Amino acid sequence: MQVGSRSLLSGNEAIARGAVEAGVLVAVGYPGTPSTEILESIADRVDMEVRWSPNEKVALDVALGASLGGARALVTMKHVGLNVASDTYMTAAYTGVGAGLVIVVADDPGMHSSQNEQDTRAYARMGGVPLLEPSDASEAKEYTAIAFAISEEFDTPVLVRTTTRVSHNRGVVEVGSRADRPATGFVRDPAKYVMIPGHARARRPVLLERLERLTDYVEASPLTIESGDDAGFGVVTSGIAHHYVREVLPDARILKLGMSYPLPMNRIRAFSESVDRLFVVEELDPHVEDAILAAGIAVEGGTFFSRVGELSPDAVRGGFATAGILPAQPSAEAAPPTVARPPVLCPGCSHAPPFLVLKRIGAVVTGDIGCYTLAALEPLAAMDTCVAMGSSIGMAVGLAASGGAEGPVVATIGDSTFLHGGIPGLADAVYSQANITVLILDNGTVAMTGGQEHPGTGVTLQGSDTTPVNLMALCEALGVRDVRVVDPYDLAATYTALESAIAHVGPSVVITNRPCVEAPTKIRDRPFQVISEACTACQGCMTLGCPSIVWSEETYEGRRKVVIDPVTCTGCTVCVQLCPPLAIVAVPDREDAASV
Amino acid sequence: MSSSSRGLLLAGVGGQGVVLASMIVADALLRAGHDVKQSEVHGMAQRGGSVFSHIRWGSKVDSPLVPLGSAEVLAAFEWAEALRWVPYVQEGGAVVADIRTIVPPGACSDRRSWSTRYPDVDAQVFDCRHLKTRLIDATATATELGNVRAANSVILGSLAAFLDIDLLHWEAAIEGLVPRGTEEVNLAAFRAGREVADARLPRLASAPEGFSGPHEIDIRHEWCKGCDICSRVCPEYCLELDVDGKLAVVNAKACTGCRLCELLCPDFAIEIHPPPAPVVLGAPVLSR
Amino acid sequence: MSETRLVQGNEACALGALAAGCRFYGGYPITPSSEIAEHMVRLLPGVDGVFVQMEDEIASLAAVIGASLAGSKAMTATSGPGFSLMQEHIGFATMAEVPCVVVDVMRGGPSTGLPTSPSQGDVMQARWGTHGDHPAIVLAPSSVGEVFDLTIRAFNLAERFRTPVIIIYDEIIGHTRESVVLSESVEVESRLSPNGDPAAFWPKLAPGDGVPPLPAFGDGYRFHVTGLTHDERGFPTTDSAEAGALITRIHRKVEVHREEISEVETFMLDDAEIAIFAYGIVGRSAREAVQRARSAGVKAGLIRPVTLWPFPYSSVAEVASQVDTLIVSEMNLGQLIGEVERAAAGRAEIVGHLRADGEPITPTELLDVVMSSGGSRP
Amino acid sequence: MTDVKSYLRDWTMPHVLCPGCAHGIVLRAFLEAVDQLQLDRDKLAMVAGIGCSSRLVGYVDFCTLHGTHGRAPAFATGLKLARPELNVVVVTGDGDGLAIGGNHLIHAARRNIDITVLLLNNAIYGMTGGQAAPTTPEGAVASTTPAGNTEPSFDACKLLIGAGASYVARVLAATPIEMTKVMADGMSHRGFSFIEVLSDCPEYYGRYNNVGGGAEMLTWLARRDAGVAGPLSSKGFVKHVPSSATPAGMMTGVLKREARPVFAGVRRIEPDES
């Protein structure tokens, strides 16, 4: 990226660029949509440490440590990641920082790729930590720099909250140069950094006093922007919602909040007095609206704008139409009938076959967060719970303890998720000698977020080799007596392994060993094809849900036969094992074809 | 209505390269001197799900999202996705659609009651909106040019025909963003896409008669020798041998009537009977 | 109408087969029977019959059985080594009760032996060659004319009793040309066809004289034919009562019709004190020897079985009780002589004149035997 | 569509074959083919030799001839020549058809008589207790090869192609509709058609060689099937299984189809003759 150029960057890339320009020396995080690309986009930098941590809490610990060492530190995660990191987060607000510490949290309104829709702004208030809300790529870079400045000026961690639409929105960004900020060194200060009750008690008033100063700052800050000249009503808004309002009401009076915690309530009050009706347009929770109401200012918002899902220009237009600000909308043209297209596991995904086996066994399956969560959907339909990172094992322990499960209890968890939050659960399974089986679906990457490295892969984010965690040895060291590794592409072997592991009394672990077919490198073996003459149209192969297996033009007894898309088929052979009439065979390679 | 911001949509299926294509469009617009915002969703949706990208441009762009009914062009990389996103297109706008069909696995089983129907490829669905349509077979065109993976550039070429951007900016954007070594074929595909004629529509992709309900499994126990082949081949695990080696129907409702057990029973001991009255399938599943 | 022609023995066999209604010939070349095939291949097309040269004798008789099940009268012809190979299917045809005719033109043996010389070495093989308990019908012509007649008779017996019938003669008869009266109006037997509901048809149900009716494949009766021991429906059984009933019936259908099947020629036996027992070509030498002995004043006679099997025990016993000496002459080292001894049961002195050297037994040497066996007595 | 069970002599059922023996699957596929072709069951003659596969003819309601070991093609030759309007189908096994009856099989093929031979290859003598057959793979255990078979095995289809069969195909017992299609195709072919069906013997082969029971053996068949075959339909297809799973190369599909004069006794019927 050329300094001074105008580049088209995504919000995430812009944050990363902002951190680079801010002279950040340590950037850490745990992958999670929609935050992942922040670190990935600077993985190739040699002038800073860019690392994946095993989980968000560790990431924040690392970043806080770096900060105390005098290096500017960036930590990134998705909204639910902050739940994991919240333990450190809440107390980091007490300790304050050394050099600047910025926590970027990407929310996912609409739950495009998440298990809930929580609003990070609530954490800002709970922790007493300032929160900035950029609304596009350009602001994302700008606000990151401001966040570091605030962090150091006020001795506090700073939250930068984006949403999917900000993180994954590309806009024009002007590229600046990197500031040279060498680490200033660690200064011993136990009263500030050792949060024993006696010290912490002293830090609580410091935090509250800091908040007051931050409120003064935001009242005067250029982060709060007033625009428009249309009298009659005004709109307080922040983040991406700001653009939707501008889109719908180009000339309206708008108070845009660049920092949404703490709030510039004096400016809001002044703004409210200049208009007849005051609206708040914010995504998800009525964070700003409640605060304004609590300040005794009349405001409208939640009545007109849904708390469920994402806002959009159309939703904002609809809200203002209901409020009588805009004329009523003619109802939009209905889409022509089309077909639902939920996400599916990739062709050749090594996660799919074990779930077929679990379905066959009739196991009660506690699931976890990752691609394999898609196994909950038809046609696999073989997952019964999915709550949070690492929850599967503890839940399995509990489910087994309840005696309420009708089949064997199996926890399924990915390699990265296991290292993230599964290990304590397995320790508990050993500790309580729970009669469960833990299936670790080791595909050697964090697949769901696009294939990141983790402590089990032996490679760092910046591409250098490191010591991988040995999952099998780890499980054995935890005290699991029955640990086995199986090739998930071999259905019979997987069946046998799971059956034996389930038969084992006490906790057992089965580890699958096929890599993700998409990352780190695309795996494409010789594709397979269906011999139409042999296909009985039983569609048994379709119980796998492989996207490469689709309908054929031909039918048998009124039912569609199948074909395999040779471009996307990875040659994993699982469907071959599912085809009783042996109608699936490999496409011959050129040499074979020539010898026919 | 928005000031000067214009909008277009790209839509396709996860894995088709919608994101890269939209980056090329955004880059070309940027090179043409516009303010540009482009927004897509990725993550889980990329796993074979529906992927779309909004692109807005003009002197100053606010919302990265295109309001409903305001896009000038929709470029769809797949037929069902064209239908899904067409409400974003403004009256009289344009639709560039690849006639390629990717039937999602969930809609690909006509043996289960949850079958959904894949829409027919038929340009007439756009008539009511007075849309300009261009239905192309990008895969065929790219294959003719020697690289099937350049199909997306064919679609971009067709899209470009509806936008007033200098060819130079397009070419620069393509050269800058496509994988190294594929610049030439992608440029050729792009040029071909500008000229490409409407495709001949494929045969209608309608599903055959829908699932008729669980079938009845009739076992002739006196002929059964308990070899277990049937239970091992049943895709729905309807059959099992009990401890005495006697065959039993354990999940009658799941039988889809595939007849594998019947065809592969060496002892003629299984008969599958269709249900008396066919179950009428529900209306096709609509998105949004 | 009849025609008198000079024909070879093997040709007469072919002509007789045709006259009997044979429409299928399957065979494999072997000396001294090959001319039968060579005549059949010329004759059969004229009557819409089928000739096939098979890959071996096993296949030849299998094809014949197949053709017979398809409704054709069918035959094969061979010589010793080939006859050995056919034993498997003679047994099958017996068990499955499939009519067919097998001609064995005997040559010197064992093994390849003397391919171009005569012999009577196969008479016991014709009876006992195939394994298991089984009946046998074996005819032994002694002249070209008799070859013609007995071939017709063989087909008639095969069809009548649903069983294979063997014609056995030696190389000399096969290769001899004689003038023969070829009758055009021969009596031809057809196999018994079922009438009734095809669905209720049991192929091995024989309520009458032990011979069940036999429809052809393709006639609307769908039934099973097997070499396994089977029940009256034709399906395999291991039930001892059913197995015993089947084997007994197959035996009895021949045994109880012994009189109908059996044919014995006698010559100058009425007052004979010494008799010759001979069959086939030796029967003809014996006839001349008897005539010459009579000229010399010796009361000699001849008994010649035309049907070798079932063996004419009662006829032989009758002769034995009448004569002092019974000379048994065979072109082997003693096969039917044992049966003669069994029938005679000590009532006459049995003298064997047995040779197996590839040379025919002449009237002169038989006369010598007659004379030296007490025939010289006044 | 007729219920194929109506072609069975149901009073003879259940058949004698062992649990998991795929011969019954083959029989069913054959009956489906008979039904598809709408053959007159009075005019369908099935001829068999001796062995497990040959027992099949006892269960079907046609004209059936359960002959002697290996000789079925010879019986069938007589039947067909004597009564050409019959559809004649031979059912034989690998030992029956290729060892004791090999001579008859190749000569029937050479003559190009218009019959169909189904050879059910289970790679062992089943009826007699699991002795090695001409098709037992090298190294495989049989009751007469306790230390593993040291003889090379026949490729029946190559043998029959060499013998001049005008139609040669190989199918797997696990592929019922492909079997039916090929059987119907083979029976419709004018001239000698030979169809080898890779079947199983769980009782002996499966047990001796640790392959497993019927279900496992059906899968195992695919691993025997490794080769490449020519077109069954005009579209053409090829079959292949990854090399790691292919101990022995056996092509499947229609391997040969040729129009040549059909043997009918003294004269021959030219391919274009009706």
PDB file of N, CA, C and O in Angstrom, chain A residues 37 113 136 165 168-170 243-244 247 314 338-339 341 343-344 360 447 539 542-543 551 553 557 559-560, chain B residues 2 37-40 42 44 47 56 65 68 78 80-81 84 102 108 110-111 203 206 237 256-257 259 285:
ATOM      1  N   GLU A  37     -10.271 -10.751   9.248  1.00  0.00           N
ATOM      2  CA  GLU A  37      -9.311 -10.198   8.264  1.00  0.00           C
ATOM      3  C   GLU A  37      -8.433  -9.092   8.825  1.00  0.00           C
ATOM      4  O   GLU A  37      -7.474  -8.679   8.171  1.00  0.00           O
ATOM      5  N   SER A 113     -23.110 -15.116  10.778  1.00  0.00           N
ATOM      6  CA  SER A 113     -22.176 -16.209  11.055  1.00  0.00           C
ATOM      7  C   SER A 113     -21.940 -16.327  12.553  1.00  0.00           C
ATOM      8  O   SER A 113     -20.811 -16.484  12.980  1.00  0.00           O
ATOM      9  N   ASP A 136     -17.662   3.520   8.509  1.00  0.00           N
ATOM     10  CA  ASP A 136     -17.216   2.997   7.214  1.00  0.00           C
ATOM     11  C   ASP A 136     -15.698   2.789   7.247  1.00  0.00           C
ATOM     12  O   ASP A 136     -15.061   2.989   8.282  1.00  0.00           O
ATOM     13  N   ARG A 165     -21.359  -4.962   8.577  1.00  0.00           N
ATOM     14  CA  ARG A 165     -21.423  -4.045   7.431  1.00  0.00           C
ATOM     15  C   ARG A 165     -20.262  -3.064   7.385  1.00  0.00           C
ATOM     16  O   ARG A 165     -19.966  -2.509   6.328  1.00  0.00           O
ATOM     17  N   HIS A 168     -16.960  -5.517   6.634  1.00  0.00           N
ATOM     18  CA  HIS A 168     -16.918  -6.113   5.295  1.00  0.00           C
ATOM     19  C   HIS A 168     -17.355  -5.144   4.210  1.00  0.00           C
ATOM     20  O   HIS A 168     -17.751  -5.547   3.136  1.00  0.00           O
ATOM     21  N   ASN A 169     -17.288  -3.875   4.537  1.00  0.00           N
ATOM     22  CA  ASN A 169     -17.640  -2.876   3.542  1.00  0.00           C
ATOM     23  C   ASN A 169     -16.348  -2.274   3.033  1.00  0.00           C
ATOM     24  O   ASN A 169     -15.469  -1.918   3.802  1.00  0.00           O
ATOM     25  N   ARG A 170     -16.226  -2.226   1.721  1.00  0.00           N
ATOM     26  CA  ARG A 170     -15.026  -1.609   1.150  1.00  0.00           C
ATOM     27  C   ARG A 170     -15.321  -0.152   0.810  1.00  0.00           C
ATOM     28  O   ARG A 170     -16.369   0.140   0.213  1.00  0.00           O
ATOM     29  N   HIS A 243     -25.170   6.103   8.039  1.00  0.00           N
ATOM     30  CA  HIS A 243     -25.220   6.166   6.569  1.00  0.00           C
ATOM     31  C   HIS A 243     -26.609   5.848   6.038  1.00  0.00           C
ATOM     32  O   HIS A 243     -27.024   6.399   5.021  1.00  0.00           O
ATOM     33  N   TYR A 244     -27.294   4.963   6.726  1.00  0.00           N
ATOM     34  CA  TYR A 244     -28.642   4.637   6.272  1.00  0.00           C
ATOM     35  C   TYR A 244     -29.548   5.852   6.428  1.00  0.00           C
ATOM     36  O   TYR A 244     -30.392   6.141   5.571  1.00  0.00           O
ATOM     37  N   GLU A 247     -28.770   8.274   3.812  1.00  0.00           N
ATOM     38  CA  GLU A 247     -29.274   7.765   2.539  1.00  0.00           C
ATOM     39  C   GLU A 247     -30.756   8.108   2.394  1.00  0.00           C
ATOM     40  O   GLU A 247     -31.218   8.553   1.344  1.00  0.00           O
ATOM     41  N   ASP A 314     -33.690   0.421   3.704  1.00  0.00           N
ATOM     42  CA  ASP A 314     -35.128   0.176   3.578  1.00  0.00           C
ATOM     43  C   ASP A 314     -35.804   0.115   4.939  1.00  0.00           C
ATOM     44  O   ASP A 314     -36.901   0.635   5.118  1.00  0.00           O
ATOM     45  N   THR A 338     -38.034 -18.688  -5.515  1.00  0.00           N
ATOM     46  CA  THR A 338     -36.728 -19.290  -5.751  1.00  0.00           C
ATOM     47  C   THR A 338     -36.482 -20.300  -4.648  1.00  0.00           C
ATOM     48  O   THR A 338     -37.402 -20.628  -3.901  1.00  0.00           O
ATOM     49  N   VAL A 339     -35.269 -20.792  -4.586  1.00  0.00           N
ATOM     50  CA  VAL A 339     -35.032 -21.914  -3.703  1.00  0.00           C
ATOM     51  C   VAL A 339     -34.200 -21.452  -2.512  1.00  0.00           C
ATOM     52  O   VAL A 339     -33.331 -20.593  -2.655  1.00  0.00           O
ATOM     53  N   ARG A 341     -31.309 -21.419   0.148  1.00  0.00           N
ATOM     54  CA  ARG A 341     -29.926 -21.865  -0.025  1.00  0.00           C
ATOM     55  C   ARG A 341     -29.148 -21.672   1.283  1.00  0.00           C
ATOM     56  O   ARG A 341     -28.367 -20.742   1.423  1.00  0.00           O
ATOM     57  N   PRO A 343     -26.274 -22.393   4.080  1.00  0.00           N
ATOM     58  CA  PRO A 343     -24.880 -22.825   3.904  1.00  0.00           C
ATOM     59  C   PRO A 343     -24.754 -24.336   4.125  1.00  0.00           C
ATOM     60  O   PRO A 343     -25.560 -24.928   4.842  1.00  0.00           O
ATOM     61  N   VAL A 344     -23.756 -24.905   3.512  1.00  0.00           N
ATOM     62  CA  VAL A 344     -23.555 -26.359   3.592  1.00  0.00           C
ATOM     63  C   VAL A 344     -22.072 -26.654   3.770  1.00  0.00           C
ATOM     64  O   VAL A 344     -21.236 -25.810   3.485  1.00  0.00           O
ATOM     65  N   ARG A 360     -26.072 -42.793  12.532  1.00  0.00           N
ATOM     66  CA  ARG A 360     -26.298 -44.231  12.438  1.00  0.00           C
ATOM     67  C   ARG A 360     -26.293 -44.856  13.820  1.00  0.00           C
ATOM     68  O   ARG A 360     -27.101 -45.733  14.139  1.00  0.00           O
ATOM     69  N   ALA A 447     -11.422 -23.536  10.235  1.00  0.00           N
ATOM     70  CA  ALA A 447     -11.979 -23.563   8.881  1.00  0.00           C
ATOM     71  C   ALA A 447     -13.094 -22.547   8.672  1.00  0.00           C
ATOM     72  O   ALA A 447     -13.153 -21.865   7.653  1.00  0.00           O
ATOM     73  N   GLN A 539     -30.541 -42.074  -3.844  1.00  0.00           N
ATOM     74  CA  GLN A 539     -30.084 -40.806  -3.281  1.00  0.00           C
ATOM     75  C   GLN A 539     -29.496 -40.992  -1.886  1.00  0.00           C
ATOM     76  O   GLN A 539     -29.435 -40.054  -1.095  1.00  0.00           O
ATOM     77  N   MET A 542     -26.873 -38.681  -1.063  1.00  0.00           N
ATOM     78  CA  MET A 542     -27.273 -37.329  -0.683  1.00  0.00           C
ATOM     79  C   MET A 542     -27.498 -37.174   0.815  1.00  0.00           C
ATOM     80  O   MET A 542     -27.657 -36.066   1.306  1.00  0.00           O
ATOM     81  N   THR A 543     -27.463 -38.287   1.554  1.00  0.00           N
ATOM     82  CA  THR A 543     -27.542 -38.143   3.008  1.00  0.00           C
ATOM     83  C   THR A 543     -26.282 -37.464   3.534  1.00  0.00           C
ATOM     84  O   THR A 543     -26.251 -36.999   4.653  1.00  0.00           O
ATOM     85  N   TRP A 551     -28.611 -33.437  -8.770  1.00  0.00           N
ATOM     86  CA  TRP A 551     -29.518 -34.184  -9.614  1.00  0.00           C
ATOM     87  C   TRP A 551     -28.993 -34.381 -11.027  1.00  0.00           C
ATOM     88  O   TRP A 551     -28.378 -33.491 -11.609  1.00  0.00           O
ATOM     89  N   GLU A 553     -30.167 -35.409 -15.051  1.00  0.00           N
ATOM     90  CA  GLU A 553     -31.328 -35.281 -15.924  1.00  0.00           C
ATOM     91  C   GLU A 553     -32.088 -36.612 -16.001  1.00  0.00           C
ATOM     92  O   GLU A 553     -33.242 -36.651 -16.387  1.00  0.00           O
ATOM     93  N   GLU A 557     -37.441 -44.964 -11.997  1.00  0.00           N
ATOM     94  CA  GLU A 557     -38.725 -45.083 -11.331  1.00  0.00           C
ATOM     95  C   GLU A 557     -39.218 -43.728 -10.841  1.00  0.00           C
ATOM     96  O   GLU A 557     -39.682 -43.581  -9.720  1.00  0.00           O
ATOM     97  N   ARG A 559     -37.664 -41.071 -10.092  1.00  0.00           N
ATOM     98  CA  ARG A 559     -36.842 -40.399  -9.097  1.00  0.00           C
ATOM     99  C   ARG A 559     -35.522 -40.003  -9.752  1.00  0.00           C
ATOM    100  O   ARG A 559     -35.014 -40.721 -10.603  1.00  0.00           O
ATOM    101  N   ARG A 560     -35.012 -38.853  -9.336  1.00  0.00           N
ATOM    102  CA  ARG A 560     -33.790 -38.376  -9.978  1.00  0.00           C
ATOM    103  C   ARG A 560     -32.572 -39.231  -9.646  1.00  0.00           C
ATOM    104  O   ARG A 560     -32.313 -39.528  -8.485  1.00  0.00           O
TER     105      ARG A 560
ATOM    106  N   SER B   2     -32.029   8.939  -2.392  1.00  0.00           N
ATOM    107  CA  SER B   2     -30.619   9.270  -2.208  1.00  0.00           C
ATOM    108  C   SER B   2     -30.169  10.279  -3.248  1.00  0.00           C
ATOM    109  O   SER B   2     -30.714  10.343  -4.355  1.00  0.00           O
ATOM    110  N   LYS B  37     -18.504   2.432  -2.344  1.00  0.00           N
ATOM    111  CA  LYS B  37     -18.603   1.545  -1.192  1.00  0.00           C
ATOM    112  C   LYS B  37     -19.120   0.188  -1.693  1.00  0.00           C
ATOM    113  O   LYS B  37     -20.001   0.136  -2.556  1.00  0.00           O
ATOM    114  N   GLN B  38     -18.528  -0.832  -1.116  1.00  0.00           N
ATOM    115  CA  GLN B  38     -18.931  -2.162  -1.548  1.00  0.00           C
ATOM    116  C   GLN B  38     -19.082  -2.999  -0.292  1.00  0.00           C
ATOM    117  O   GLN B  38     -18.263  -2.905   0.624  1.00  0.00           O
ATOM    118  N   SER B  39     -20.155  -3.739  -0.215  1.00  0.00           N
ATOM    119  CA  SER B  39     -20.411  -4.485   1.010  1.00  0.00           C
ATOM    120  C   SER B  39     -20.870  -5.893   0.687  1.00  0.00           C
ATOM    121  O   SER B  39     -21.783  -6.085  -0.104  1.00  0.00           O
ATOM    122  N   GLU B  40     -20.205  -6.834   1.317  1.00  0.00           N
ATOM    123  CA  GLU B  40     -20.690  -8.200   1.164  1.00  0.00           C
ATOM    124  C   GLU B  40     -20.728  -8.835   2.538  1.00  0.00           C
ATOM    125  O   GLU B  40     -20.234  -8.281   3.512  1.00  0.00           O
ATOM    126  N   HIS B  42     -19.543 -12.313   4.376  1.00  0.00           N
ATOM    127  CA  HIS B  42     -18.963 -13.645   4.238  1.00  0.00           C
ATOM    128  C   HIS B  42     -18.792 -14.290   5.587  1.00  0.00           C
ATOM    129  O   HIS B  42     -19.225 -13.770   6.595  1.00  0.00           O
ATOM    130  N   MET B  44     -19.939 -17.833   7.313  1.00  0.00           N
ATOM    131  CA  MET B  44     -20.683 -19.079   7.158  1.00  0.00           C
ATOM    132  C   MET B  44     -21.426 -19.152   5.824  1.00  0.00           C
ATOM    133  O   MET B  44     -21.526 -20.209   5.206  1.00  0.00           O
ATOM    134  N   ARG B  47     -20.144 -20.992   2.792  1.00  0.00           N
ATOM    135  CA  ARG B  47     -20.155 -22.446   2.680  1.00  0.00           C
ATOM    136  C   ARG B  47     -21.339 -22.887   1.826  1.00  0.00           C
ATOM    137  O   ARG B  47     -22.310 -23.432   2.343  1.00  0.00           O
ATOM    138  N   ARG B  56     -21.992   0.594  -4.372  1.00  0.00           N
ATOM    139  CA  ARG B  56     -22.581   1.914  -4.583  1.00  0.00           C
ATOM    140  C   ARG B  56     -21.469   2.856  -5.005  1.00  0.00           C
ATOM    141  O   ARG B  56     -20.332   2.746  -4.561  1.00  0.00           O
ATOM    142  N   LEU B  65     -25.249  -0.170   1.380  1.00  0.00           N
ATOM    143  CA  LEU B  65     -26.297  -1.079   0.907  1.00  0.00           C
ATOM    144  C   LEU B  65     -27.178  -0.385  -0.112  1.00  0.00           C
ATOM    145  O   LEU B  65     -27.509   0.796   0.012  1.00  0.00           O
ATOM    146  N   LEU B  68     -33.802  -1.326  -1.721  1.00  0.00           N
ATOM    147  CA  LEU B  68     -34.659  -2.143  -2.587  1.00  0.00           C
ATOM    148  C   LEU B  68     -35.171  -1.321  -3.758  1.00  0.00           C
ATOM    149  O   LEU B  68     -35.504  -0.147  -3.601  1.00  0.00           O
ATOM    150  N   GLU B  78     -25.713 -17.091 -10.923  1.00  0.00           N
ATOM    151  CA  GLU B  78     -26.454 -18.358 -10.843  1.00  0.00           C
ATOM    152  C   GLU B  78     -27.926 -18.016 -10.939  1.00  0.00           C
ATOM    153  O   GLU B  78     -28.364 -16.935 -10.496  1.00  0.00           O
ATOM    154  N   ALA B  80     -30.964 -19.175  -9.658  1.00  0.00           N
ATOM    155  CA  ALA B  80     -31.852 -18.988  -8.501  1.00  0.00           C
ATOM    156  C   ALA B  80     -31.491 -17.720  -7.740  1.00  0.00           C
ATOM    157  O   ALA B  80     -32.350 -17.068  -7.137  1.00  0.00           O
ATOM    158  N   GLU B  81     -30.199 -17.360  -7.781  1.00  0.00           N
ATOM    159  CA  GLU B  81     -29.768 -16.143  -7.092  1.00  0.00           C
ATOM    160  C   GLU B  81     -30.255 -14.896  -7.835  1.00  0.00           C
ATOM    161  O   GLU B  81     -30.523 -13.864  -7.233  1.00  0.00           O
ATOM    162  N   ARG B  84     -33.612 -14.360  -6.520  1.00  0.00           N
ATOM    163  CA  ARG B  84     -33.635 -13.953  -5.123  1.00  0.00           C
ATOM    164  C   ARG B  84     -33.407 -12.442  -4.978  1.00  0.00           C
ATOM    165  O   ARG B  84     -34.011 -11.785  -4.153  1.00  0.00           O
ATOM    166  N   ILE B 102     -27.255 -24.063  -9.858  1.00  0.00           N
ATOM    167  CA  ILE B 102     -26.630 -24.837  -8.781  1.00  0.00           C
ATOM    168  C   ILE B 102     -27.753 -25.181  -7.807  1.00  0.00           C
ATOM    169  O   ILE B 102     -28.227 -24.325  -7.068  1.00  0.00           O
ATOM    170  N   CYS B 108     -32.211 -30.996  -3.409  1.00  0.00           N
ATOM    171  CA  CYS B 108     -31.764 -31.982  -4.389  1.00  0.00           C
ATOM    172  C   CYS B 108     -32.207 -33.381  -4.050  1.00  0.00           C
ATOM    173  O   CYS B 108     -31.634 -34.334  -4.510  1.00  0.00           O
ATOM    174  N   ASP B 110     -35.511 -35.671  -4.084  1.00  0.00           N
ATOM    175  CA  ASP B 110     -36.941 -35.785  -4.333  1.00  0.00           C
ATOM    176  C   ASP B 110     -37.499 -37.025  -3.662  1.00  0.00           C
ATOM    177  O   ASP B 110     -38.555 -37.507  -3.958  1.00  0.00           O
ATOM    178  N   ARG B 111     -36.727 -37.553  -2.711  1.00  0.00           N
ATOM    179  CA  ARG B 111     -37.199 -38.738  -2.009  1.00  0.00           C
ATOM    180  C   ARG B 111     -37.676 -38.385  -0.608  1.00  0.00           C
ATOM    181  O   ARG B 111     -38.087 -39.243   0.136  1.00  0.00           O
ATOM    182  N   ARG B 203     -33.058 -26.903 -20.863  1.00  0.00           N
ATOM    183  CA  ARG B 203     -34.282 -27.634 -20.570  1.00  0.00           C
ATOM    184  C   ARG B 203     -34.752 -27.266 -19.176  1.00  0.00           C
ATOM    185  O   ARG B 203     -33.950 -27.034 -18.285  1.00  0.00           O
ATOM    186  N   SER B 206     -37.325 -28.623 -13.812  1.00  0.00           N
ATOM    187  CA  SER B 206     -38.342 -29.012 -12.833  1.00  0.00           C
ATOM    188  C   SER B 206     -38.046 -30.375 -12.229  1.00  0.00           C
ATOM    189  O   SER B 206     -37.531 -31.265 -12.890  1.00  0.00           O
ATOM    190  N   TYR B 237     -31.737 -46.060   7.459  1.00  0.00           N
ATOM    191  CA  TYR B 237     -31.640 -46.921   8.628  1.00  0.00           C
ATOM    192  C   TYR B 237     -33.027 -47.385   9.102  1.00  0.00           C
ATOM    193  O   TYR B 237     -33.360 -47.327  10.280  1.00  0.00           O
ATOM    194  N   THR B 256     -38.155 -44.049   2.244  1.00  0.00           N
ATOM    195  CA  THR B 256     -38.451 -43.170   1.120  1.00  0.00           C
ATOM    196  C   THR B 256     -38.812 -43.961  -0.127  1.00  0.00           C
ATOM    197  O   THR B 256     -39.023 -43.394  -1.192  1.00  0.00           O
ATOM    198  N   GLY B 257     -38.837 -45.262  -0.004  1.00  0.00           N
ATOM    199  CA  GLY B 257     -39.216 -46.078  -1.160  1.00  0.00           C
ATOM    200  C   GLY B 257     -38.120 -46.222  -2.197  1.00  0.00           C
ATOM    201  O   GLY B 257     -38.414 -46.432  -3.364  1.00  0.00           O
ATOM    202  N   ARG B 259     -36.158 -48.638  -2.552  1.00  0.00           N
ATOM    203  CA  ARG B 259     -36.197 -50.035  -2.972  1.00  0.00           C
ATOM    204  C   ARG B 259     -34.838 -50.719  -2.980  1.00  0.00           C
ATOM    205  O   ARG B 259     -34.704 -51.834  -3.482  1.00  0.00           O
ATOM    206  N   VAL B 285     -40.372 -23.241  -1.430  1.00  0.00           N
ATOM    207  CA  VAL B 285     -39.866 -22.367  -0.371  1.00  0.00           C
ATOM    208  C   VAL B 285     -39.403 -21.044  -0.965  1.00  0.00           C
ATOM    209  O   VAL B 285     -38.630 -21.026  -1.919  1.00  0.00           O
TER     210      VAL B 285
END
